[in-house]
Amino acid sequence: MTDTSDSAAAGAAERKELLRFLTCGSVDDGKSTLIGRLLYDTQLVLDDQLAALERDSRKHGTTGEDLDLALLVDGLQAEREQGITIDVAYRFFATPRRSFIVADTPGHEQYTRNMATGASNSQAAVILIDARKGVLTQTRRHSYICALLGIKHVVLAVNKIDLVDFSGERFHRIVADYLGFAEPLKLRSITSIPLSARFGDNVIRRSERTGWYEGPTLIEHLEALDVSEELAGKPLRFPVQWVNRPDLDFRGFAGTVASGVVRPGDRVVVAESGRESRVERIVTADGDLSEARAGDAVTLTLTDEVDVARGDVLAHADARPEVVDQFAADVLWMSEEPMLPGRSYLMRIGTRYVPARITSLKHKTDVNTLEHIAAKTLGLNEIGSCNLSTATPVAFDPYAENRATGAFVLIDRFTNATAGAGMISFGLRRATNIHRQALLVDKSARVRLNGHRPAILWFTGLSGSGKSTIANIVERELHALGAHTYMLDGDNVRHGLNRDLGFTDADRVENIRRVGEVAKLFVDAGAIVLCSFISPFRAERRMVRELVAAQEFIEVFVDTSLEECKRRDPKGLYARALEGKIKNFTGIDSPYEPPEEPEIVLGRSPLAPEEEARRVLEALKARQIIG
Amino acid sequence: MSTSTPSPSGTRLSPHLRQLESESIGILREVVAEFHNPVMLYSIGKDSGVMLHLALKAFHPAKPPFPLLHIDTGWKFRAMIEHRDQICARYGVKLLVHTNPDGLARGINPITCGSQLHTQVMKTEALKQALDKWQFDAAFGGARRDEEKSRAKERIFSFRSAGHVWDPRNQRPELWNLYNTRISQGETIRVFPLSNWTELDIWQYTRAQNIPVVPLYFAAARPVIERDGQLIMRDDERMALKPGEREQVRMVRFRSLGCYPLSAAIESQAATIDEVIAEMLATRTSERSGRLIDTDEAASMEKKKRDGYF
């Protein structure tokens, strides 16, 4: 190796860019052969691998005397038989101009989630079509998923052109078919290339057998695709990932610029709180920068001591993201457990985790026909159009405008599995563009005036357990101590605020949600709110718990036994339920999920209500809610 | 405020290396932000070198807020241990070293016990012991997806259930950069910040950033023996010569470093990093062909990973 060729190679490497693309298609389309061809022709197949390939080609190959390039990527045959190739495999190759990361995804319908996973990080997609078969159902599905995941650049690789005698007419007919169907998908660029992965025509090497084709080869096209400014050209979004505080003199906000460009001196706001400041420095280990662009991992310092935490999004004051707690999104379900509207999931958006619910499923989309179908739930690999609500407002941009800030995943709160992926379409009008007003009198000011801390005392337990009786006494005593209190009682609330709600599961969830929101307002006003609700499900109680600060929610479990409740039966409800005259009665034919870690447990020993109330007051003192 | 540096990593990085660097830094920070007690597996090799370098960058001006952990089998090249101690002193990072005491007591070694048993006991078991001993909930590893077929599908955040079990069928989909970092008590995560780097990327980055590497990566005249078609460097007296074997001095270097009896050298004249890169651009064998542990059993790496190997 001479010095000149060495530095030439090094020089090319200095300018090299990275492109991530995915390949869609099934094995029959020659997808594995195409990837094998790319690796082989860019000389990423090495001698020991080639020796193995020659051996395998003779043994398992389908290409006669030629090397079967598909075997390069289908190497883990045993794995496939075990059914774990149902996955995304990442492959790497490079030309002097670019490095490529290929997300190699399976094409069948049952692997839609895998394709979406590959597409989520790809800038381009190569969709394979068998020239003999033309546009198929799967082509439609692959294109739809690519469009849904925001891929703008699609390459239609019309493969096996050798098997239709390199017919230009055939090629043009397929392309016309495809463009007609893809038109509504709004892909920014579609480039169609006739090729033969098996023989290498128009993959790396221009084919002499497709004289009628004047466009680029596949690799020329992938090398030339301009994707550089896509995110840098958008408004600044900087999700704070980690607060770097090595000593009292330095407080930096570490993160990766999701979009746009940031410079020292820029006026920025914390999107969620509306607090403003200026960028002081852009700190890196290699010295301060004069600007950081989308994709750069940096640390920002601000000129003011504003409250910024992981999960917050910094943006320019004049180009803020929307901050909402309700929005519409397309959701792809990835879990065996179906998606249930109303259930609480953990949403990860940017660097923030926030509890979220799907409030309604408008319809699901048939990935093959693109038809809208009414549905109550989403199963594995199904895609639906949903409304969601989050426990606290989150900053976002529509996914179509900004992939970095419009995407989220939903996590099952019990198994921690990644259950769904979502792309936000728009904020719902009632929440959008109402930027939070930073208030002059806040909760801490009210606490000082009141002389006690606010809290939600959430009494849960079976009907007849004594919740309301005890809560009433507690309120009376708190009032006597001079505390600001308010009682929210199940029956009373249903006469006013929630008079429009019935007793279906969905309505029960909504009932608790509204009570929780009202309780939260009272807490913000500095009051101690006593809530007395059977609230049989953990998920709903947790929903309310998460509306307020951790020390502000006190779950009081009135654990009177079912036998005792039946014996008391103050309203005669158990008798009627046991006769079957009331359906879905908690404890009889509807379950009660006891709290796992209640702050206070009552009712397990036969104490008078006054005595139980005294125990609650003691607990409030111990927690320094009251003095 | 007017210092003008064109990129976070200086002028010498190509856009593609800068992207890889930023992605890795983001991954390192994510773990520190979300886990209680992370650790970085430090194997002294070139990938570990890059990973540590990225960690020094990611948390600047703070030091990496986690220790390094070296699983010492007792059979590493002496030059590796020297390098390790130099690096840790130079950067002031905390180093933990663990050797499997049971394996040591049983006299497990790579020469007479075979690579498979040695690796299982002194690396895989030792690693689990160390993770349990210090109660780490997240461990960084320097593995790359281009290294080996079964790694091509590995997640960046690889989930392990209690007991460090890796179930390839039960891994979490990873979309965008929205990593799911949630785990329950007893579960752990292995994190691979270099997942998307290739061997060439590692070397080009090492050159651009002047990252120190073990001298064994560069060709020099070294005493080696030929065993089973591979060139093995006898790093100490514990490795006895077999009948007919004799030590001969050749110009060799190592593409991959591990236990010395299990790491084969290649003949090479590449004595500088530029020459190593040039050689790699022209090379015709894959990186792990010198790693004897990959071929000791069918679907070898896959199985080791299930057992808890990195």
PDB file of N, CA and C in Angstrom, chain A residues 76 79, chain B residues 116 119-120 123-124 143-154 160 166 168 192 256 288-289 291-310:
ATOM      1  N   LEU A  76     -28.558 -17.341   8.996  1.00  0.00           N
ATOM      2  CA  LEU A  76     -29.009 -17.977  10.221  1.00  0.00           C
ATOM      3  C   LEU A  76     -30.257 -18.806   9.978  1.00  0.00           C
ATOM      4  N   GLU A  79     -32.002 -20.202  12.953  1.00  0.00           N
ATOM      5  CA  GLU A  79     -32.755 -19.165  13.626  1.00  0.00           C
ATOM      6  C   GLU A  79     -34.121 -18.987  12.974  1.00  0.00           C
TER       7      GLU A  79
ATOM      8  N   GLN B 116     -14.251 -23.164  25.249  1.00  0.00           N
ATOM      9  CA  GLN B 116     -15.655 -23.052  25.597  1.00  0.00           C
ATOM     10  C   GLN B 116     -15.868 -22.990  27.109  1.00  0.00           C
ATOM     11  N   THR B 119     -14.305 -19.756  28.589  1.00  0.00           N
ATOM     12  CA  THR B 119     -15.108 -18.564  28.349  1.00  0.00           C
ATOM     13  C   THR B 119     -16.345 -18.564  29.237  1.00  0.00           C
ATOM     14  N   GLN B 120     -16.984 -19.724  29.334  1.00  0.00           N
ATOM     15  CA  GLN B 120     -18.189 -19.833  30.152  1.00  0.00           C
ATOM     16  C   GLN B 120     -17.909 -19.459  31.610  1.00  0.00           C
ATOM     17  N   LYS B 123     -15.456 -15.811  31.857  1.00  0.00           N
ATOM     18  CA  LYS B 123     -15.992 -14.567  31.313  1.00  0.00           C
ATOM     19  C   LYS B 123     -17.480 -14.432  31.638  1.00  0.00           C
ATOM     20  N   THR B 124     -18.270 -15.404  31.142  1.00  0.00           N
ATOM     21  CA  THR B 124     -19.721 -15.277  31.296  1.00  0.00           C
ATOM     22  C   THR B 124     -20.129 -15.346  32.770  1.00  0.00           C
ATOM     23  N   ALA B 143     -19.968  -4.081  22.039  1.00  0.00           N
ATOM     24  CA  ALA B 143     -20.254  -4.930  20.878  1.00  0.00           C
ATOM     25  C   ALA B 143     -20.823  -4.112  19.722  1.00  0.00           C
ATOM     26  N   ARG B 144     -20.505  -4.560  18.512  1.00  0.00           N
ATOM     27  CA  ARG B 144     -21.013  -3.903  17.310  1.00  0.00           C
ATOM     28  C   ARG B 144     -21.850  -4.890  16.497  1.00  0.00           C
ATOM     29  N   ARG B 145     -22.812  -4.344  15.765  1.00  0.00           N
ATOM     30  CA  ARG B 145     -23.683  -5.222  14.987  1.00  0.00           C
ATOM     31  C   ARG B 145     -22.969  -5.847  13.793  1.00  0.00           C
ATOM     32  N   ASP B 146     -21.907  -5.237  13.338  1.00  0.00           N
ATOM     33  CA  ASP B 146     -21.252  -5.783  12.136  1.00  0.00           C
ATOM     34  C   ASP B 146     -20.283  -6.911  12.484  1.00  0.00           C
ATOM     35  N   GLU B 147     -20.106  -7.189  13.783  1.00  0.00           N
ATOM     36  CA  GLU B 147     -19.087  -8.154  14.180  1.00  0.00           C
ATOM     37  C   GLU B 147     -19.417  -9.585  13.796  1.00  0.00           C
ATOM     38  N   GLU B 148     -20.701  -9.923  13.919  1.00  0.00           N
ATOM     39  CA  GLU B 148     -21.037 -11.331  13.859  1.00  0.00           C
ATOM     40  C   GLU B 148     -22.523 -11.412  13.553  1.00  0.00           C
ATOM     41  N   LYS B 149     -22.931 -12.472  12.838  1.00  0.00           N
ATOM     42  CA  LYS B 149     -24.310 -12.545  12.347  1.00  0.00           C
ATOM     43  C   LYS B 149     -25.371 -12.361  13.429  1.00  0.00           C
ATOM     44  N   SER B 150     -25.215 -13.043  14.563  1.00  0.00           N
ATOM     45  CA  SER B 150     -26.284 -12.972  15.559  1.00  0.00           C
ATOM     46  C   SER B 150     -26.349 -11.592  16.202  1.00  0.00           C
ATOM     47  N   ARG B 151     -25.268 -10.811  16.072  1.00  0.00           N
ATOM     48  CA  ARG B 151     -25.279  -9.466  16.634  1.00  0.00           C
ATOM     49  C   ARG B 151     -26.062  -8.493  15.757  1.00  0.00           C
ATOM     50  N   ALA B 152     -26.295  -8.865  14.499  1.00  0.00           N
ATOM     51  CA  ALA B 152     -26.954  -7.941  13.566  1.00  0.00           C
ATOM     52  C   ALA B 152     -28.356  -7.580  14.033  1.00  0.00           C
ATOM     53  N   LYS B 153     -28.923  -8.423  14.871  1.00  0.00           N
ATOM     54  CA  LYS B 153     -30.292  -8.184  15.333  1.00  0.00           C
ATOM     55  C   LYS B 153     -30.350  -7.704  16.765  1.00  0.00           C
ATOM     56  N   GLU B 154     -29.204  -7.543  17.368  1.00  0.00           N
ATOM     57  CA  GLU B 154     -29.176  -7.126  18.770  1.00  0.00           C
ATOM     58  C   GLU B 154     -29.723  -5.715  18.909  1.00  0.00           C
ATOM     59  N   ARG B 160     -32.529  -7.916  29.867  1.00  0.00           N
ATOM     60  CA  ARG B 160     -32.226  -9.204  30.511  1.00  0.00           C
ATOM     61  C   ARG B 160     -33.160  -9.383  31.700  1.00  0.00           C
ATOM     62  N   TRP B 166     -31.071 -13.716  28.517  1.00  0.00           N
ATOM     63  CA  TRP B 166     -31.369 -13.011  27.266  1.00  0.00           C
ATOM     64  C   TRP B 166     -32.312 -13.875  26.459  1.00  0.00           C
ATOM     65  N   PRO B 168     -34.000 -13.933  23.009  1.00  0.00           N
ATOM     66  CA  PRO B 168     -34.016 -13.200  21.738  1.00  0.00           C
ATOM     67  C   PRO B 168     -35.433 -12.982  21.204  1.00  0.00           C
ATOM     68  N   PHE B 192     -25.512  -1.139  24.204  1.00  0.00           N
ATOM     69  CA  PHE B 192     -24.419  -1.193  23.238  1.00  0.00           C
ATOM     70  C   PHE B 192     -24.326   0.116  22.450  1.00  0.00           C
ATOM     71  N   SER B 256      -8.024  -8.335  16.951  1.00  0.00           N
ATOM     72  CA  SER B 256      -8.997  -8.458  18.022  1.00  0.00           C
ATOM     73  C   SER B 256      -8.240  -9.052  19.196  1.00  0.00           C
ATOM     74  N   ARG B 288     -13.283 -11.315  13.111  1.00  0.00           N
ATOM     75  CA  ARG B 288     -13.327 -12.303  14.177  1.00  0.00           C
ATOM     76  C   ARG B 288     -12.743 -13.647  13.778  1.00  0.00           C
ATOM     77  N   SER B 289     -12.193 -13.727  12.538  1.00  0.00           N
ATOM     78  CA  SER B 289     -11.646 -15.024  12.141  1.00  0.00           C
ATOM     79  C   SER B 289     -10.497 -15.431  13.051  1.00  0.00           C
ATOM     80  N   ARG B 291     -10.622 -15.007  16.242  1.00  0.00           N
ATOM     81  CA  ARG B 291     -11.146 -15.272  17.581  1.00  0.00           C
ATOM     82  C   ARG B 291     -11.579 -16.720  17.645  1.00  0.00           C
ATOM     83  N   LEU B 292     -10.830 -17.505  18.384  1.00  0.00           N
ATOM     84  CA  LEU B 292     -11.085 -18.937  18.368  1.00  0.00           C
ATOM     85  C   LEU B 292     -12.388 -19.307  19.053  1.00  0.00           C
ATOM     86  N   ILE B 293     -12.916 -18.398  19.877  1.00  0.00           N
ATOM     87  CA  ILE B 293     -14.118 -18.806  20.623  1.00  0.00           C
ATOM     88  C   ILE B 293     -15.382 -18.787  19.770  1.00  0.00           C
ATOM     89  N   ASP B 294     -15.341 -18.112  18.609  1.00  0.00           N
ATOM     90  CA  ASP B 294     -16.561 -18.019  17.807  1.00  0.00           C
ATOM     91  C   ASP B 294     -16.900 -19.309  17.086  1.00  0.00           C
ATOM     92  N   THR B 295     -15.896 -20.125  16.843  1.00  0.00           N
ATOM     93  CA  THR B 295     -16.126 -21.285  16.003  1.00  0.00           C
ATOM     94  C   THR B 295     -16.132 -22.579  16.796  1.00  0.00           C
ATOM     95  N   ASP B 296     -16.080 -22.461  18.116  1.00  0.00           N
ATOM     96  CA  ASP B 296     -15.927 -23.695  18.890  1.00  0.00           C
ATOM     97  C   ASP B 296     -17.202 -24.519  18.931  1.00  0.00           C
ATOM     98  N   GLU B 297     -18.256 -24.040  18.351  1.00  0.00           N
ATOM     99  CA  GLU B 297     -19.518 -24.772  18.413  1.00  0.00           C
ATOM    100  C   GLU B 297     -20.463 -24.108  17.416  1.00  0.00           C
ATOM    101  N   ALA B 298     -21.334 -24.879  16.813  1.00  0.00           N
ATOM    102  CA  ALA B 298     -22.247 -24.300  15.830  1.00  0.00           C
ATOM    103  C   ALA B 298     -23.095 -23.217  16.474  1.00  0.00           C
ATOM    104  N   ALA B 299     -23.425 -22.174  15.692  1.00  0.00           N
ATOM    105  CA  ALA B 299     -24.227 -21.038  16.172  1.00  0.00           C
ATOM    106  C   ALA B 299     -23.679 -20.522  17.493  1.00  0.00           C
ATOM    107  N   SER B 300     -22.359 -20.403  17.466  1.00  0.00           N
ATOM    108  CA  SER B 300     -21.556 -20.227  18.653  1.00  0.00           C
ATOM    109  C   SER B 300     -21.881 -18.978  19.470  1.00  0.00           C
ATOM    110  N   MET B 301     -21.821 -17.829  18.804  1.00  0.00           N
ATOM    111  CA  MET B 301     -22.021 -16.570  19.521  1.00  0.00           C
ATOM    112  C   MET B 301     -23.428 -16.483  20.086  1.00  0.00           C
ATOM    113  N   GLU B 302     -24.376 -16.934  19.272  1.00  0.00           N
ATOM    114  CA  GLU B 302     -25.778 -16.943  19.689  1.00  0.00           C
ATOM    115  C   GLU B 302     -25.937 -17.618  21.051  1.00  0.00           C
ATOM    116  N   LYS B 303     -25.320 -18.770  21.176  1.00  0.00           N
ATOM    117  CA  LYS B 303     -25.462 -19.538  22.400  1.00  0.00           C
ATOM    118  C   LYS B 303     -24.783 -18.840  23.572  1.00  0.00           C
ATOM    119  N   LYS B 304     -23.608 -18.308  23.320  1.00  0.00           N
ATOM    120  CA  LYS B 304     -22.897 -17.616  24.389  1.00  0.00           C
ATOM    121  C   LYS B 304     -23.705 -16.449  24.906  1.00  0.00           C
ATOM    122  N   LYS B 305     -24.368 -15.757  23.970  1.00  0.00           N
ATOM    123  CA  LYS B 305     -25.131 -14.587  24.383  1.00  0.00           C
ATOM    124  C   LYS B 305     -26.319 -14.976  25.247  1.00  0.00           C
ATOM    125  N   ARG B 306     -26.972 -16.068  24.877  1.00  0.00           N
ATOM    126  CA  ARG B 306     -28.083 -16.533  25.710  1.00  0.00           C
ATOM    127  C   ARG B 306     -27.599 -16.813  27.128  1.00  0.00           C
ATOM    128  N   ASP B 307     -26.365 -17.342  27.216  1.00  0.00           N
ATOM    129  CA  ASP B 307     -25.819 -17.672  28.529  1.00  0.00           C
ATOM    130  C   ASP B 307     -25.397 -16.436  29.308  1.00  0.00           C
ATOM    131  N   GLY B 308     -25.344 -15.296  28.641  1.00  0.00           N
ATOM    132  CA  GLY B 308     -25.018 -14.077  29.356  1.00  0.00           C
ATOM    133  C   GLY B 308     -23.710 -13.431  28.940  1.00  0.00           C
ATOM    134  N   TYR B 309     -23.081 -13.985  27.904  1.00  0.00           N
ATOM    135  CA  TYR B 309     -21.854 -13.392  27.380  1.00  0.00           C
ATOM    136  C   TYR B 309     -22.194 -12.069  26.732  1.00  0.00           C
ATOM    137  N   PHE B 310     -21.261 -11.149  26.681  1.00  0.00           N
ATOM    138  CA  PHE B 310     -21.568  -9.869  26.059  1.00  0.00           C
ATOM    139  C   PHE B 310     -21.639  -9.959  24.569  1.00  0.00           C
TER     140      PHE B 310
END
